[in-house]
PDB file of C-alpha atoms and ligand atoms in Angstrom:
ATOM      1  CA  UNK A 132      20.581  22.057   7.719  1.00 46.00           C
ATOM      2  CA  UNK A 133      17.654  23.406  10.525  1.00 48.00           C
ATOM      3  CA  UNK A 134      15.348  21.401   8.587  1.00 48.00           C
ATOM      4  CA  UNK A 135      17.272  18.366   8.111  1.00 45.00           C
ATOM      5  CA  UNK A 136      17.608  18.759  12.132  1.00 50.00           C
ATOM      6  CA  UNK A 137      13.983  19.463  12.545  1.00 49.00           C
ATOM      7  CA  UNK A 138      12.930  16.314  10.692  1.00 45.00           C
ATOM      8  CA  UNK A 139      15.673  14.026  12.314  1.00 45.00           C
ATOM      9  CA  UNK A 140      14.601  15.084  15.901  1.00 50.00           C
ATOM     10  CA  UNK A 141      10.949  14.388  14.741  1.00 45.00           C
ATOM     11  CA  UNK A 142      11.971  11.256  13.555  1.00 46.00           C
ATOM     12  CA  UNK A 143      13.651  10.908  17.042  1.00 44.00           C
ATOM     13  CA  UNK A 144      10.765  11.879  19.032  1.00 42.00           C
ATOM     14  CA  UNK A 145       8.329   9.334  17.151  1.00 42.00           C
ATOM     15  CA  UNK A 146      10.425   6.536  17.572  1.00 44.00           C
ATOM     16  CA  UNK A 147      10.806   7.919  21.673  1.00 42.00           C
ATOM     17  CA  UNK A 148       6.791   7.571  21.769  1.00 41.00           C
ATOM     18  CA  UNK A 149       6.484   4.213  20.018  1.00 42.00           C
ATOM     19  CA  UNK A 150       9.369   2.382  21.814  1.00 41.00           C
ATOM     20  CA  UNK A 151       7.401   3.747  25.501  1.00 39.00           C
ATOM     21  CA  UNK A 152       3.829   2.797  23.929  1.00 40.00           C
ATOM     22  CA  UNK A 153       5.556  -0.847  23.582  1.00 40.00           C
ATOM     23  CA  UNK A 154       6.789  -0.944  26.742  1.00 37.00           C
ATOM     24  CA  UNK A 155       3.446   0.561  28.866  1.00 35.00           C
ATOM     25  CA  UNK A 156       0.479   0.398  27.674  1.00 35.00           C
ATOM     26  CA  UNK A 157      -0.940   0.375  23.942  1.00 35.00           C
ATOM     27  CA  UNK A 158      -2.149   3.768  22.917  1.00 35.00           C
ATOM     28  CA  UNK A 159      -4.385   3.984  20.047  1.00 35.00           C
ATOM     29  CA  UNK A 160      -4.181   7.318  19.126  1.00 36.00           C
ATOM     30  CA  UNK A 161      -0.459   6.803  18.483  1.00 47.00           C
ATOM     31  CA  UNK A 162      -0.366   6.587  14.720  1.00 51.00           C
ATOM     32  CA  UNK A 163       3.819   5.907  13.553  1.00 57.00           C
ATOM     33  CA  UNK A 164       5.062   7.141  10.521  1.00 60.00           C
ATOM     34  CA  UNK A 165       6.153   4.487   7.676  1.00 65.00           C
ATOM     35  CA  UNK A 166       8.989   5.136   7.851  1.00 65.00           C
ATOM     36  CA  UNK A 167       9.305   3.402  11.861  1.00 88.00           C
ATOM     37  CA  UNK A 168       6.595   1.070  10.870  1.00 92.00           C
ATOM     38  CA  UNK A 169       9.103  -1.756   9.946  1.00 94.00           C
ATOM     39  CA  UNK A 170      11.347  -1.327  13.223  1.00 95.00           C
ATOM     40  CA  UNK A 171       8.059  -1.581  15.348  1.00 96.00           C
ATOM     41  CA  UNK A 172       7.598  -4.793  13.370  1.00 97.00           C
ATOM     42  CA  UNK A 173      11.195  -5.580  14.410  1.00 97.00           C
ATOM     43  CA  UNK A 174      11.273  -3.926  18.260  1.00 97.00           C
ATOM     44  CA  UNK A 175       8.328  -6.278  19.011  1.00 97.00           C
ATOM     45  CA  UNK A 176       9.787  -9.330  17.842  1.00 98.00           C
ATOM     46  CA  UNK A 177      12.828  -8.901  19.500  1.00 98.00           C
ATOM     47  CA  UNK A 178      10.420  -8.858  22.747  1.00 97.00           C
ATOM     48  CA  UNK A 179       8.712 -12.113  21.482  1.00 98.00           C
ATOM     49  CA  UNK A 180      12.508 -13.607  21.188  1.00 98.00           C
ATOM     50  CA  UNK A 181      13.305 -13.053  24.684  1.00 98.00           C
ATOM     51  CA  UNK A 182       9.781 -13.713  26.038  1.00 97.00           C
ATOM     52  CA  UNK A 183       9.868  -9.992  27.312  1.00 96.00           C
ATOM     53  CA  UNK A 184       6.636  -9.060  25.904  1.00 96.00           C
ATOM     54  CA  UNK A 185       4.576  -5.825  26.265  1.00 94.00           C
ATOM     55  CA  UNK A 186       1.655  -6.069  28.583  1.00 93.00           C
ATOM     56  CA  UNK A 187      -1.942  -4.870  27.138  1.00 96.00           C
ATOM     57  CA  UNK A 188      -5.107  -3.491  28.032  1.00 97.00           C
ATOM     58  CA  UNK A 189      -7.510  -5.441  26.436  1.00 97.00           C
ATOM     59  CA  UNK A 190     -10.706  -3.576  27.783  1.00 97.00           C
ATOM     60  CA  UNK A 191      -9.426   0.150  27.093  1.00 97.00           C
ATOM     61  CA  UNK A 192      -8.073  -1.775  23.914  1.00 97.00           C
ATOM     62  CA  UNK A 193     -11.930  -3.324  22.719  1.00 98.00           C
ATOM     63  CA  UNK A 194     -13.518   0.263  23.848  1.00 97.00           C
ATOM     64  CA  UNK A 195     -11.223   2.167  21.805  1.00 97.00           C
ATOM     65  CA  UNK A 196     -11.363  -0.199  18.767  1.00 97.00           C
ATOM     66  CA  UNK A 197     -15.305  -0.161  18.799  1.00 97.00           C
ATOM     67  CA  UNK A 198     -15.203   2.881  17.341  1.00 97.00           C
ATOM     68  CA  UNK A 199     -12.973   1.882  13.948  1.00 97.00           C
ATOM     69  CA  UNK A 200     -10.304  -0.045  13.182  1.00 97.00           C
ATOM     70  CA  UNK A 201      -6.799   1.753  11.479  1.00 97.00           C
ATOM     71  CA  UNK A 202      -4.450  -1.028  11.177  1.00 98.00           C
ATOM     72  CA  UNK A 203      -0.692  -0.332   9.758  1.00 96.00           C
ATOM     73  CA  UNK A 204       0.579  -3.393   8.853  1.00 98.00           C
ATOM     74  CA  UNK A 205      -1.055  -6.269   6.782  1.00 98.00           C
ATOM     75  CA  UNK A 206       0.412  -9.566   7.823  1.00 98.00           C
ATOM     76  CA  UNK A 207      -0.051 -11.979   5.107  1.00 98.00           C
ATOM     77  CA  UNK A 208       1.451 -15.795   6.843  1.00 98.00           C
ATOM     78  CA  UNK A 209       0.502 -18.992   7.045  1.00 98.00           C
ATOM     79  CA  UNK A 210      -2.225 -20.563   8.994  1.00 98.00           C
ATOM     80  CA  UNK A 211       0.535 -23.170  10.914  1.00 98.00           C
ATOM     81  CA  UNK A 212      -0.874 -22.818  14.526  1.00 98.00           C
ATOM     82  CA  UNK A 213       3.060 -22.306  15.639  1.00 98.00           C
ATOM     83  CA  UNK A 214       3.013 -18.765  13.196  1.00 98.00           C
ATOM     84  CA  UNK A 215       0.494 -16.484  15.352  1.00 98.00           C
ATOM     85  CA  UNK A 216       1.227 -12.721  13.995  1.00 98.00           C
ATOM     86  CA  UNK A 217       0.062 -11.162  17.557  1.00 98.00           C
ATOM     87  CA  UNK A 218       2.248 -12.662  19.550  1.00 98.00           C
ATOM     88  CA  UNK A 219       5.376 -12.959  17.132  1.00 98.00           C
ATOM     89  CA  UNK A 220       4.815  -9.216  16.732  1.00 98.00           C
ATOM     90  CA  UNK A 221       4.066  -8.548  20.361  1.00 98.00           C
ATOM     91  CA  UNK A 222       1.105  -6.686  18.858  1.00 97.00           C
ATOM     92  CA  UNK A 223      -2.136  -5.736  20.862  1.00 97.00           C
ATOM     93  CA  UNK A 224      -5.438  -6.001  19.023  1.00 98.00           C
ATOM     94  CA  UNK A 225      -5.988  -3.411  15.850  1.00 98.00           C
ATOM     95  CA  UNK A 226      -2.728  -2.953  14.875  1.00 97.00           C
ATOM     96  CA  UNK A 227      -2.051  -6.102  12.787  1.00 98.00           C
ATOM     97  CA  UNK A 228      -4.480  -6.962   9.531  1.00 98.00           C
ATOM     98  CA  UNK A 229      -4.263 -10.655   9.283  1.00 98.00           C
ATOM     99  CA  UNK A 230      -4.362 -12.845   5.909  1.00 98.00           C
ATOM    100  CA  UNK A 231      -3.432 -16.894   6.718  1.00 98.00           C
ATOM    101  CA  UNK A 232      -3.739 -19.437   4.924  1.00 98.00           C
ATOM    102  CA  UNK A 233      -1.557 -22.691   4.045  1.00 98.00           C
ATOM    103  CA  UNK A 234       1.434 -21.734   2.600  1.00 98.00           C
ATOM    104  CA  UNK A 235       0.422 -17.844   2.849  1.00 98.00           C
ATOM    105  CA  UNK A 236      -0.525 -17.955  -1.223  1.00 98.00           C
ATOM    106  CA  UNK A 237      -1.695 -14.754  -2.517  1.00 98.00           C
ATOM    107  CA  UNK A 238      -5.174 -15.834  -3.802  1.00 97.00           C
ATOM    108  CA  UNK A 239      -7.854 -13.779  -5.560  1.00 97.00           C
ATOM    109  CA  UNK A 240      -9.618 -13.807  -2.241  1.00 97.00           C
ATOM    110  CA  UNK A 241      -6.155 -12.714   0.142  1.00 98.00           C
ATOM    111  CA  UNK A 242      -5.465 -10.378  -2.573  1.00 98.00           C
ATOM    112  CA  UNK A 243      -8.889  -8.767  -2.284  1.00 98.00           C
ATOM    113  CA  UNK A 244      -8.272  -9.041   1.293  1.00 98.00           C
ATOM    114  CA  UNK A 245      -5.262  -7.252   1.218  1.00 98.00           C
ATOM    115  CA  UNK A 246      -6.837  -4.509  -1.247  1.00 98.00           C
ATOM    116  CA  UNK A 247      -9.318  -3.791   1.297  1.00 98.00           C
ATOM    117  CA  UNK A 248      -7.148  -2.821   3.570  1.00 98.00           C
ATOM    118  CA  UNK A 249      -5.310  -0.828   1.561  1.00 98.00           C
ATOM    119  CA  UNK A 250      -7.542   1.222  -0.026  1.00 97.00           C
ATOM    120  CA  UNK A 251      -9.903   1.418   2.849  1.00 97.00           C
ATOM    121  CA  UNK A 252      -8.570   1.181   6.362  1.00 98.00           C
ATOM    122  CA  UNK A 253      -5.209   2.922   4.908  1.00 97.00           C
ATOM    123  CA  UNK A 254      -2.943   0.108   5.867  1.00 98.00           C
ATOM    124  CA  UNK A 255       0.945   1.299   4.863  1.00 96.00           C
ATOM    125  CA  UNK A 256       2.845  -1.763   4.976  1.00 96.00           C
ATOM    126  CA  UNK A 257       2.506  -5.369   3.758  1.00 97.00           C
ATOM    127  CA  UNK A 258       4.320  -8.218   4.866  1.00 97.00           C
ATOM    128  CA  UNK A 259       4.635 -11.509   3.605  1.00 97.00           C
ATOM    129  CA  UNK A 260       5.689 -14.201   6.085  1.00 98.00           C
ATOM    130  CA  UNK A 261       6.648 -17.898   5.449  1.00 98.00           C
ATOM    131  CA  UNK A 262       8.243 -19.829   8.268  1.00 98.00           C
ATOM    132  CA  UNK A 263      10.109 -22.688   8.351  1.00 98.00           C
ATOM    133  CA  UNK A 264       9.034 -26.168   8.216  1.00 98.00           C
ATOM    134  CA  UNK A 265       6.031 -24.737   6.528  1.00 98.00           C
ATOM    135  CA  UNK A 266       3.969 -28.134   5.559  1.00 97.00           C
ATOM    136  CA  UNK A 267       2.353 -26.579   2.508  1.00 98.00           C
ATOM    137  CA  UNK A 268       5.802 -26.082   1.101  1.00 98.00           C
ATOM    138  CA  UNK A 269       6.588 -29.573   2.018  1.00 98.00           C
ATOM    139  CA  UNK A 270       3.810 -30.777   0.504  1.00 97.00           C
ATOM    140  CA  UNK A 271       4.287 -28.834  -2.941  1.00 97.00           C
ATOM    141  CA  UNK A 272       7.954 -30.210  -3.158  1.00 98.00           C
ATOM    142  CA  UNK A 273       6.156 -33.529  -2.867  1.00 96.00           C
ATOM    143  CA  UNK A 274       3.520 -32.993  -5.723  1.00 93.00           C
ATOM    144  CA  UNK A 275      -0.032 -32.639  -6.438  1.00 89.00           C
ATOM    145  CA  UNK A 276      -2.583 -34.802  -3.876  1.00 92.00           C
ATOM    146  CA  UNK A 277      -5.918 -36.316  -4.719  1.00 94.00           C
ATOM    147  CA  UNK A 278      -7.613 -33.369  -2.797  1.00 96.00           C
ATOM    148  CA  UNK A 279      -8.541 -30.215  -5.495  1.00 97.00           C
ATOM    149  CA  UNK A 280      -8.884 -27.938  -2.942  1.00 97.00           C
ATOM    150  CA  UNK A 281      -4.999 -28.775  -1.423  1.00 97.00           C
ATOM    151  CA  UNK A 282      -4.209 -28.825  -4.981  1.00 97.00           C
ATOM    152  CA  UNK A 283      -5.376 -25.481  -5.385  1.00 97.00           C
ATOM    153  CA  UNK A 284      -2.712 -24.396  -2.903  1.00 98.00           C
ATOM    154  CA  UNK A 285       0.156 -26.529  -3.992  1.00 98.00           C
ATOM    155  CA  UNK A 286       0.013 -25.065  -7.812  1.00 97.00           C
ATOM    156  CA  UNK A 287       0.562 -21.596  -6.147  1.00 98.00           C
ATOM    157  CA  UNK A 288       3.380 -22.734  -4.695  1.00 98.00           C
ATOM    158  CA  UNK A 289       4.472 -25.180  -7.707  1.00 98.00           C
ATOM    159  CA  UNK A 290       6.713 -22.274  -9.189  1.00 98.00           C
ATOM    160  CA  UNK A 291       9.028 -22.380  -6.175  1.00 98.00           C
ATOM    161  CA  UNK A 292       8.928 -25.606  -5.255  1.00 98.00           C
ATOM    162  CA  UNK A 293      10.042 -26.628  -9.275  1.00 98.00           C
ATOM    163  CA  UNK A 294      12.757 -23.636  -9.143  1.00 97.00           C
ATOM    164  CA  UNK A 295      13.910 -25.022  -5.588  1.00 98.00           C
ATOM    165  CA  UNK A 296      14.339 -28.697  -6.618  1.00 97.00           C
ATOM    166  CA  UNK A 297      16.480 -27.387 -10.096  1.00 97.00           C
ATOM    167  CA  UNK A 298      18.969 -25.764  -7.785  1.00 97.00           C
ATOM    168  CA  UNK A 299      19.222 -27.843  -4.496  1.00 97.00           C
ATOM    169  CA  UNK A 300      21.094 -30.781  -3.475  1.00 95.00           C
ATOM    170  CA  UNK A 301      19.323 -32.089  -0.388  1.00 97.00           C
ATOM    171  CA  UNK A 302      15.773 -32.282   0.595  1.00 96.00           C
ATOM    172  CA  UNK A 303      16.300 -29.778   3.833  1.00 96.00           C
ATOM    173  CA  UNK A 304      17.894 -26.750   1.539  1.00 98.00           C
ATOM    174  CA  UNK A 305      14.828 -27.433  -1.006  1.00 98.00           C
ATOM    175  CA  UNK A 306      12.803 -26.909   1.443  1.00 98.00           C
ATOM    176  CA  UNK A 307      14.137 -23.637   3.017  1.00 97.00           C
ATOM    177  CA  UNK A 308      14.674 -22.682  -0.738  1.00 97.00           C
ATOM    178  CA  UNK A 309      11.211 -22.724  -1.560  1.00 98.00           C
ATOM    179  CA  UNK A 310       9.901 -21.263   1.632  1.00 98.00           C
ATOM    180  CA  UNK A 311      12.217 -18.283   1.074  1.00 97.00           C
ATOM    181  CA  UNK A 312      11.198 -17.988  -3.062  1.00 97.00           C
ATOM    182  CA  UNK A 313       7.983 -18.805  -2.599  1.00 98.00           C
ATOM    183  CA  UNK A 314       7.647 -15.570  -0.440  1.00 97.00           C
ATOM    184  CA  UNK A 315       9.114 -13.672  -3.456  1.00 95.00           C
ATOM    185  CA  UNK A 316       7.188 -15.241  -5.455  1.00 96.00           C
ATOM    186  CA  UNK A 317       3.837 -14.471  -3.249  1.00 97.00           C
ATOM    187  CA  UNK A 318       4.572 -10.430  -3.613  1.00 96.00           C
ATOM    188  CA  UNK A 319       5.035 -10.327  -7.617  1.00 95.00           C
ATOM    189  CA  UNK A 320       1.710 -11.998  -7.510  1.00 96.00           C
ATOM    190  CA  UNK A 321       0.422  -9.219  -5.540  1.00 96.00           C
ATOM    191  CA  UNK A 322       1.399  -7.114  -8.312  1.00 95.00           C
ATOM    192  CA  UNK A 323      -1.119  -7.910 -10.566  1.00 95.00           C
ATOM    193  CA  UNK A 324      -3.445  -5.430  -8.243  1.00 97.00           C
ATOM    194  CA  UNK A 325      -3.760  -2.117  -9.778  1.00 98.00           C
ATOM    195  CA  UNK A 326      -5.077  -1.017  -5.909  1.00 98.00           C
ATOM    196  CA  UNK A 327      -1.506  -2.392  -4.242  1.00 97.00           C
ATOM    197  CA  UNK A 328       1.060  -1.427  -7.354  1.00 96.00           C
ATOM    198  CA  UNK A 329      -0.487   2.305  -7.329  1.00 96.00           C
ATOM    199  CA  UNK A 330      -0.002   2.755  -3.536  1.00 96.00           C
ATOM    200  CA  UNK A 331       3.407   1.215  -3.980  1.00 94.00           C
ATOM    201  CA  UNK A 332       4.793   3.714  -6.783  1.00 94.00           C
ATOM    202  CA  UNK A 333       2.755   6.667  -5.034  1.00 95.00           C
ATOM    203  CA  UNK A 334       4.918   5.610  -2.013  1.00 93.00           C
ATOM    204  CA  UNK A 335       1.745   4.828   0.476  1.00 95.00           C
ATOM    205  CA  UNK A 336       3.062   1.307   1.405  1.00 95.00           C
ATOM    206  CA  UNK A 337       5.976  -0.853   1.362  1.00 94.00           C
ATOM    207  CA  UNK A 338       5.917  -4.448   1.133  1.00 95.00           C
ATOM    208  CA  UNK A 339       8.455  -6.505   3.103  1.00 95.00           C
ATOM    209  CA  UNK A 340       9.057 -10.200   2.667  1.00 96.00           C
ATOM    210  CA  UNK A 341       9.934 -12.298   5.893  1.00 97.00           C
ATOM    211  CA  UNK A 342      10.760 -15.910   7.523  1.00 98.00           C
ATOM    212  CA  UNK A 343       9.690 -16.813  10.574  1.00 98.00           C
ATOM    213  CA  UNK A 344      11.564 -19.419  12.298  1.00 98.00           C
ATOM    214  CA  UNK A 345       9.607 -21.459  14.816  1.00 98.00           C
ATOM    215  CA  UNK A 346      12.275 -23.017  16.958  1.00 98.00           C
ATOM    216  CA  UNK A 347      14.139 -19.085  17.553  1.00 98.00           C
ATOM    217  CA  UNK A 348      10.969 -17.147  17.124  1.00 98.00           C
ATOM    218  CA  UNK A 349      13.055 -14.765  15.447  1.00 98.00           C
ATOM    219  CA  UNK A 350      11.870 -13.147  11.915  1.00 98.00           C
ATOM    220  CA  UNK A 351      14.319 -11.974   8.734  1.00 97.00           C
ATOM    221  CA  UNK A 352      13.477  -9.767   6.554  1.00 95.00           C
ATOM    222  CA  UNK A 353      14.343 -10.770   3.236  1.00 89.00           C
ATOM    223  CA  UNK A 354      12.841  -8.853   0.594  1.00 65.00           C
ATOM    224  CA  UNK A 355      11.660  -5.162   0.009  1.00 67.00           C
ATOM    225  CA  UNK A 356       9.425  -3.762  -3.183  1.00 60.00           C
ATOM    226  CA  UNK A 357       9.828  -0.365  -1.333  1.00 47.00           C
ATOM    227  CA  UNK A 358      10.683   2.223  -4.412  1.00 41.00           C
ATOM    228  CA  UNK A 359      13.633   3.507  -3.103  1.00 38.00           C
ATOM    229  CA  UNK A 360      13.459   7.385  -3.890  1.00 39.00           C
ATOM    230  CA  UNK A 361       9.889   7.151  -2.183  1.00 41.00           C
ATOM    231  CA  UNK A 362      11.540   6.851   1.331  1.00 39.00           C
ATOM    232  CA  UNK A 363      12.722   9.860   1.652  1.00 39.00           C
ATOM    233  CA  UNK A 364       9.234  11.600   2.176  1.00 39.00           C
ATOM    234  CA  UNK A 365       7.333   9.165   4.631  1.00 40.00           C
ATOM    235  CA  UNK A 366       8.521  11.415   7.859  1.00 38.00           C
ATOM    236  CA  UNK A 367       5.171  14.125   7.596  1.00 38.00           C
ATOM    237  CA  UNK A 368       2.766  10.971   7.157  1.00 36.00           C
TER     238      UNK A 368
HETATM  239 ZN1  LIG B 543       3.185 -23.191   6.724  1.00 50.44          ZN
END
């Protein structure tokens, strides 16, 4: 029971230091357990949603990060200018490892992206983030253009899009349909990495599925691939 006590005032204390480091000033040297990763995530936004954001120091912020980066959490999102990580996160520079691009499809290159990151800056969380009225949705519910290279990102998100238009009745719950399963559908494709689906079943990272809603600013999680027995032990780390 003195342990269980030890580890839940620990757990206390961290989240004590975080929660002031959001509201002062950004400390690097501040590194949060997994375990409080996603609730910084979530602490942050909730700033973003009522426009009650945490100032930075962005010179003691570019001295300290000349030295190395050690970001937590890889965002992966979509390159919509409305979806900006940073600021949805209330994030100050180092902390976030961003992938965007249309429709924020897990490529080869993303996925080598996010396997860098992984592997060698010891990121511990992914997220995946659509958002809604995400155009490159849109435009996969639509169908294939005459440009290969858009084409390249509607056939990721064909899957969805097809599973989406099966089970909806109206054009607007397609859409939020296939924003949501396309998200899903994003982190199984992740899974082909030996890199991310070792650190997952070690218990190194979790990966978190999320919409971001532009007109609210508010983000729901949606989806874990946490292994549940793994989250038990992410307090020493
Ligand atoms: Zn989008």
């Amino acid at each position: 029971m003195k342990k269980i006590n030890k580890v839940l005032n620990y757990k206390l204390l961290v989240f004590i230091i975080f929660t002031l480091s959001l509201s002062t000033s950004y400390s690097q040297s501040i590194r949060v357990p997994k375990a409080n990763l996603l609730n910084k995530l979530k602490v942050g936004n909730h700033n973003f949603v009522k426009n009650d954001l945490a100032k930075f120091d962005f010179l003691e912020q570019r001295e300290v990060l000349s030295k190395g980066q050690h970001p937590e959490t890889i965002i992966v999102t979509c390159s919509d200018s409305r979806v900006a990580p940073e600021y949805i996160y209330n994030t100050g520079l180092g902390e976030l490892f961003v992938i965007r691009v249309a429709g924020n499809v897990v490529d080869d290159v993303a996925l080598g992206s996010i396997e860098y990151a992984v592997e060698h800056l010891k990121a511990k969380q992914i997220v995946v983030m659509g958002h809604s009225a995400c155009g490159a949705v849109t435009a996969s519910l639509k169908g294939e253009t005459e440009s290969p290279y858009i084409n390249s990102i509607i056939k990721i998100i064909k899957p969805a899009a097809t599973e989406a238009k099966e089970k909806c009745h109206s054009d607007s719950e397609a859409l939020m349909y296939a924003i949501k399963q396309n998200v899903i559908n994003q982190i199984k494709i992740m899974h082909k990495s030996k890199i991310i689906s070792e650190a997952l079943e070690s218990g190194e990272i979790s990966i978190w599925g999320a919409i971001y809603n532009i007109a609210s600013g508010q983000v729901e999680f949606i989806e874990s691939n946490e292994q549940p027995d793994k989250q038990k032990g992410d307090s020493h780390d």
